[in-house]
Amino acid sequence: MSQDVGIAKDLNEIVKIEDLDFLSQSAFDDVCRHSNSREISVVKIKELYKSLL
C-alpha cells in the first residue's frame, strides 16, 4: 500500500548520510528523551541511524 501512495520503503530513500548529525542532535534534544529508561548519547543515536541506512 505504501508503494501505491509513494511513501518511501526504506529510510535511506529519504535520509542522506550528511543529515545524520542534525537528526541525531535533534533526537537527543527532544524533550521526550528524558523519560526514556535507557541512557543515550548523540553518538549512539547517530550509530543507530547509520544502522538503519
GROMACS .gro file of N, CA, C and O in nm:
model
  212
    1MET      N    1   0.082  -0.119   0.000
    1MET     CA    2   0.000   0.000   0.000
    1MET      C    3   0.087   0.127   0.000
    1MET      O    4   0.057   0.221  -0.072
    2SER      N    5   0.190   0.128   0.083
    2SER     CA    6   0.275   0.248   0.088
    2SER      C    7   0.339   0.276  -0.047
    2SER      O    8   0.356   0.392  -0.084
    3GLN      N    9   0.370   0.171  -0.121
    3GLN     CA   10   0.426   0.189  -0.255
    3GLN      C   11   0.323   0.253  -0.348
    3GLN      O   12   0.357   0.339  -0.429
    4ASP      N   13   0.198   0.215  -0.333
    4ASP     CA   14   0.091   0.271  -0.416
    4ASP      C   15   0.073   0.421  -0.397
    4ASP      O   16   0.039   0.493  -0.491
    5VAL      N   17   0.099   0.469  -0.276
    5VAL     CA   18   0.081   0.612  -0.249
    5VAL      C   19   0.212   0.690  -0.248
    5VAL      O   20   0.215   0.809  -0.219
    6GLY      N   21   0.323   0.621  -0.276
    6GLY     CA   22   0.451   0.689  -0.291
    6GLY      C   23   0.528   0.714  -0.163
    6GLY      O   24   0.612   0.802  -0.158
    7ILE      N   25   0.500   0.638  -0.058
    7ILE     CA   26   0.575   0.651   0.067
    7ILE      C   27   0.703   0.569   0.055
    7ILE      O   28   0.702   0.456   0.006
    8ALA      N   29   0.812   0.626   0.099
    8ALA     CA   30   0.941   0.558   0.090
    8ALA      C   31   0.939   0.425   0.163
    8ALA      O   32   0.883   0.413   0.272
    9LYS      N   33   1.000   0.326   0.102
    9LYS     CA   34   1.006   0.192   0.160
    9LYS      C   35   1.114   0.181   0.266
    9LYS      O   36   1.098   0.113   0.366
   10ASP      N   37   1.224   0.250   0.245
   10ASP     CA   38   1.338   0.245   0.337
   10ASP      C   39   1.378   0.386   0.379
   10ASP      O   40   1.361   0.481   0.303
   11LEU      N   41   1.437   0.395   0.496
   11LEU     CA   42   1.484   0.523   0.547
   11LEU      C   43   1.589   0.584   0.454
   11LEU      O   44   1.593   0.705   0.435
   12ASN      N   45   1.671   0.500   0.393
   12ASN     CA   46   1.777   0.553   0.307
   12ASN      C   47   1.724   0.618   0.180
   12ASN      O   48   1.800   0.681   0.106
   13GLU      N   49   1.597   0.605   0.153
   13GLU     CA   50   1.536   0.674   0.040
   13GLU      C   51   1.508   0.820   0.070
   13GLU      O   52   1.491   0.901  -0.020
   14ILE      N   53   1.503   0.856   0.198
   14ILE     CA   54   1.469   0.994   0.234
   14ILE      C   55   1.576   1.062   0.320
   14ILE      O   56   1.576   1.183   0.332
   15VAL      N   57   1.666   0.983   0.380
   15VAL     CA   58   1.769   1.040   0.468
   15VAL      C   59   1.905   1.020   0.403
   15VAL      O   60   1.938   0.911   0.358
   16LYS      N   61   1.982   1.126   0.402
   16LYS     CA   62   2.118   1.119   0.349
   16LYS      C   63   2.216   1.118   0.465
   16LYS      O   64   2.189   1.169   0.573
   17ILE      N   65   2.333   1.061   0.442
   17ILE     CA   66   2.434   1.048   0.546
   17ILE      C   67   2.470   1.185   0.605
   17ILE      O   68   2.495   1.197   0.724
   18GLU      N   69   2.468   1.288   0.523
   18GLU     CA   70   2.502   1.422   0.573
   18GLU      C   71   2.393   1.481   0.663
   18GLU      O   72   2.416   1.581   0.731
   19ASP      N   73   2.277   1.419   0.668
   19ASP     CA   74   2.168   1.462   0.756
   19ASP      C   75   2.182   1.407   0.898
   19ASP      O   76   2.114   1.453   0.989
   20LEU      N   77   2.267   1.309   0.916
   20LEU     CA   78   2.270   1.236   1.044
   20LEU      C   79   2.313   1.320   1.163
   20LEU      O   80   2.261   1.300   1.273
   21ASP      N   81   2.404   1.413   1.145
   21ASP     CA   82   2.444   1.498   1.258
   21ASP      C   83   2.325   1.578   1.309
   21ASP      O   84   2.298   1.583   1.429
   22PHE      N   85   2.253   1.640   1.216
   22PHE     CA   86   2.136   1.720   1.255
   22PHE      C   87   2.028   1.632   1.317
   22PHE      O   88   1.972   1.665   1.423
   23LEU      N   89   1.998   1.519   1.255
   23LEU     CA   90   1.893   1.432   1.306
   23LEU      C   91   1.928   1.375   1.443
   23LEU      O   92   1.842   1.367   1.532
   24SER      N   93   2.053   1.338   1.460
   24SER     CA   94   2.097   1.283   1.589
   24SER      C   95   2.089   1.386   1.700
   24SER      O   96   2.041   1.356   1.810
   25GLN      N   97   2.135   1.505   1.672
   25GLN     CA   98   2.128   1.611   1.773
   25GLN      C   99   1.984   1.646   1.805
   25GLN      O  100   1.947   1.667   1.920
   26SER      N  101   1.899   1.650   1.703
   26SER     CA  102   1.757   1.681   1.724
   26SER      C  103   1.690   1.575   1.811
   26SER      O  104   1.612   1.608   1.900
   27ALA      N  105   1.722   1.449   1.785
   27ALA     CA  106   1.664   1.341   1.866
   27ALA      C  107   1.713   1.351   2.011
   27ALA      O  108   1.636   1.332   2.105
   28PHE      N  109   1.840   1.383   2.029
   28PHE     CA  110   1.896   1.397   2.163
   28PHE      C  111   1.832   1.514   2.238
   28PHE      O  112   1.805   1.504   2.357
   29ASP      N  113   1.806   1.622   2.168
   29ASP     CA  114   1.749   1.741   2.230
   29ASP      C  115   1.600   1.730   2.257
   29ASP      O  116   1.544   1.813   2.329
   30ASP      N  117   1.535   1.630   2.200
   30ASP     CA  118   1.391   1.614   2.216
   30ASP      C  119   1.355   1.599   2.364
   30ASP      O  120   1.418   1.524   2.437
   31VAL      N  121   1.253   1.671   2.408
   31VAL     CA  122   1.212   1.671   2.549
   31VAL      C  123   1.171   1.531   2.595
   31VAL      O  124   1.186   1.498   2.713
   32CYS      N  125   1.125   1.447   2.507
   32CYS     CA  126   1.081   1.312   2.546
   32CYS      C  127   1.198   1.219   2.581
   32CYS      O  128   1.177   1.116   2.644
   33ARG      N  129   1.319   1.256   2.540
   33ARG     CA  130   1.435   1.171   2.568
   33ARG      C  131   1.451   1.147   2.717
   33ARG      O  132   1.490   1.038   2.761
   34HIS      N  133   1.419   1.242   2.799
   34HIS     CA  134   1.440   1.231   2.944
   34HIS      C  135   1.352   1.124   3.010
   34HIS      O  136   1.384   1.076   3.117
   35SER      N  137   1.244   1.086   2.943
   35SER     CA  138   1.157   0.984   3.000
   35SER      C  139   1.197   0.843   2.955
   35SER      O  140   1.139   0.745   3.000
   36ASN      N  141   1.298   0.834   2.870
   36ASN     CA  142   1.347   0.705   2.826
   36ASN      C  143   1.427   0.640   2.938
   36ASN      O  144   1.510   0.705   3.002
   37SER      N  145   1.407   0.514   2.961
   37SER     CA  146   1.476   0.445   3.070
   37SER      C  147   1.622   0.412   3.037
   37SER      O  148   1.699   0.378   3.126
   38ARG      N  149   1.661   0.425   2.911
   38ARG     CA  150   1.800   0.399   2.871
   38ARG      C  151   1.873   0.529   2.848
   38ARG      O  152   1.822   0.621   2.786
   39GLU      N  153   1.997   0.534   2.897
   39GLU     CA  154   2.083   0.649   2.870
   39GLU      C  155   2.127   0.643   2.724
   39GLU      O  156   2.151   0.535   2.671
   40ILE      N  157   2.137   0.758   2.662
   40ILE     CA  158   2.174   0.764   2.521
   40ILE      C  159   2.261   0.887   2.499
   40ILE      O  160   2.255   0.982   2.575
   41SER      N  161   2.340   0.883   2.395
   41SER     CA  162   2.422   0.997   2.358
   41SER      C  163   2.397   1.028   2.211
   41SER      O  164   2.338   0.947   2.137
   42VAL      N  165   2.442   1.143   2.169
   42VAL     CA  166   2.428   1.181   2.028
   42VAL      C  167   2.501   1.079   1.940
   42VAL      O  168   2.451   1.038   1.836
   43VAL      N  169   2.617   1.035   1.985
   43VAL     CA  170   2.696   0.938   1.909
   43VAL      C  171   2.619   0.806   1.894
   43VAL      O  172   2.614   0.749   1.784
   44LYS      N  173   2.558   0.758   2.000
   44LYS     CA  174   2.481   0.634   1.994
   44LYS      C  175   2.359   0.649   1.903
   44LYS      O  176   2.324   0.556   1.831
   45ILE      N  177   2.294   0.764   1.909
   45ILE     CA  178   2.180   0.788   1.821
   45ILE      C  179   2.225   0.785   1.676
   45ILE      O  180   2.160   0.724   1.590
   46LYS      N  181   2.338   0.849   1.648
   46LYS     CA  182   2.390   0.851   1.511
   46LYS      C  183   2.423   0.709   1.464
   46LYS      O  184   2.394   0.673   1.350
   47GLU      N  185   2.480   0.628   1.551
   47GLU     CA  186   2.510   0.489   1.516
   47GLU      C  187   2.383   0.413   1.484
   47GLU      O  188   2.380   0.331   1.391
   48LEU      N  189   2.279   0.439   1.560
   48LEU     CA  190   2.150   0.374   1.534
   48LEU      C  191   2.096   0.414   1.398
   48LEU      O  192   2.053   0.328   1.319
   49TYR      N  193   2.098   0.544   1.369
   49TYR     CA  194   2.053   0.589   1.238
   49TYR      C  195   2.135   0.523   1.126
   49TYR      O  196   2.080   0.478   1.027
   50LYS      N  197   2.267   0.519   1.143
   50LYS     CA  198   2.354   0.458   1.040
   50LYS      C  199   2.318   0.313   1.017
   50LYS      O  200   2.321   0.264   0.904
   51SER      N  201   2.283   0.242   1.123
   51SER     CA  202   2.248   0.100   1.110
   51SER      C  203   2.119   0.081   1.031
   51SER      O  204   2.094  -0.027   0.978
   52LEU      N  205   2.038   0.184   1.024
   52LEU     CA  206   1.911   0.176   0.952
   52LEU      C  207   1.923   0.214   0.805
   52LEU      O  208   1.830   0.194   0.727
   53LEU      N  209   2.037   0.271   0.768
   53LEU     CA  210   2.056   0.313   0.628
   53LEU      C  211   2.110   0.202   0.542
   53LEU      O  212   2.171   0.114   0.572
   0.00000   0.00000   0.00000
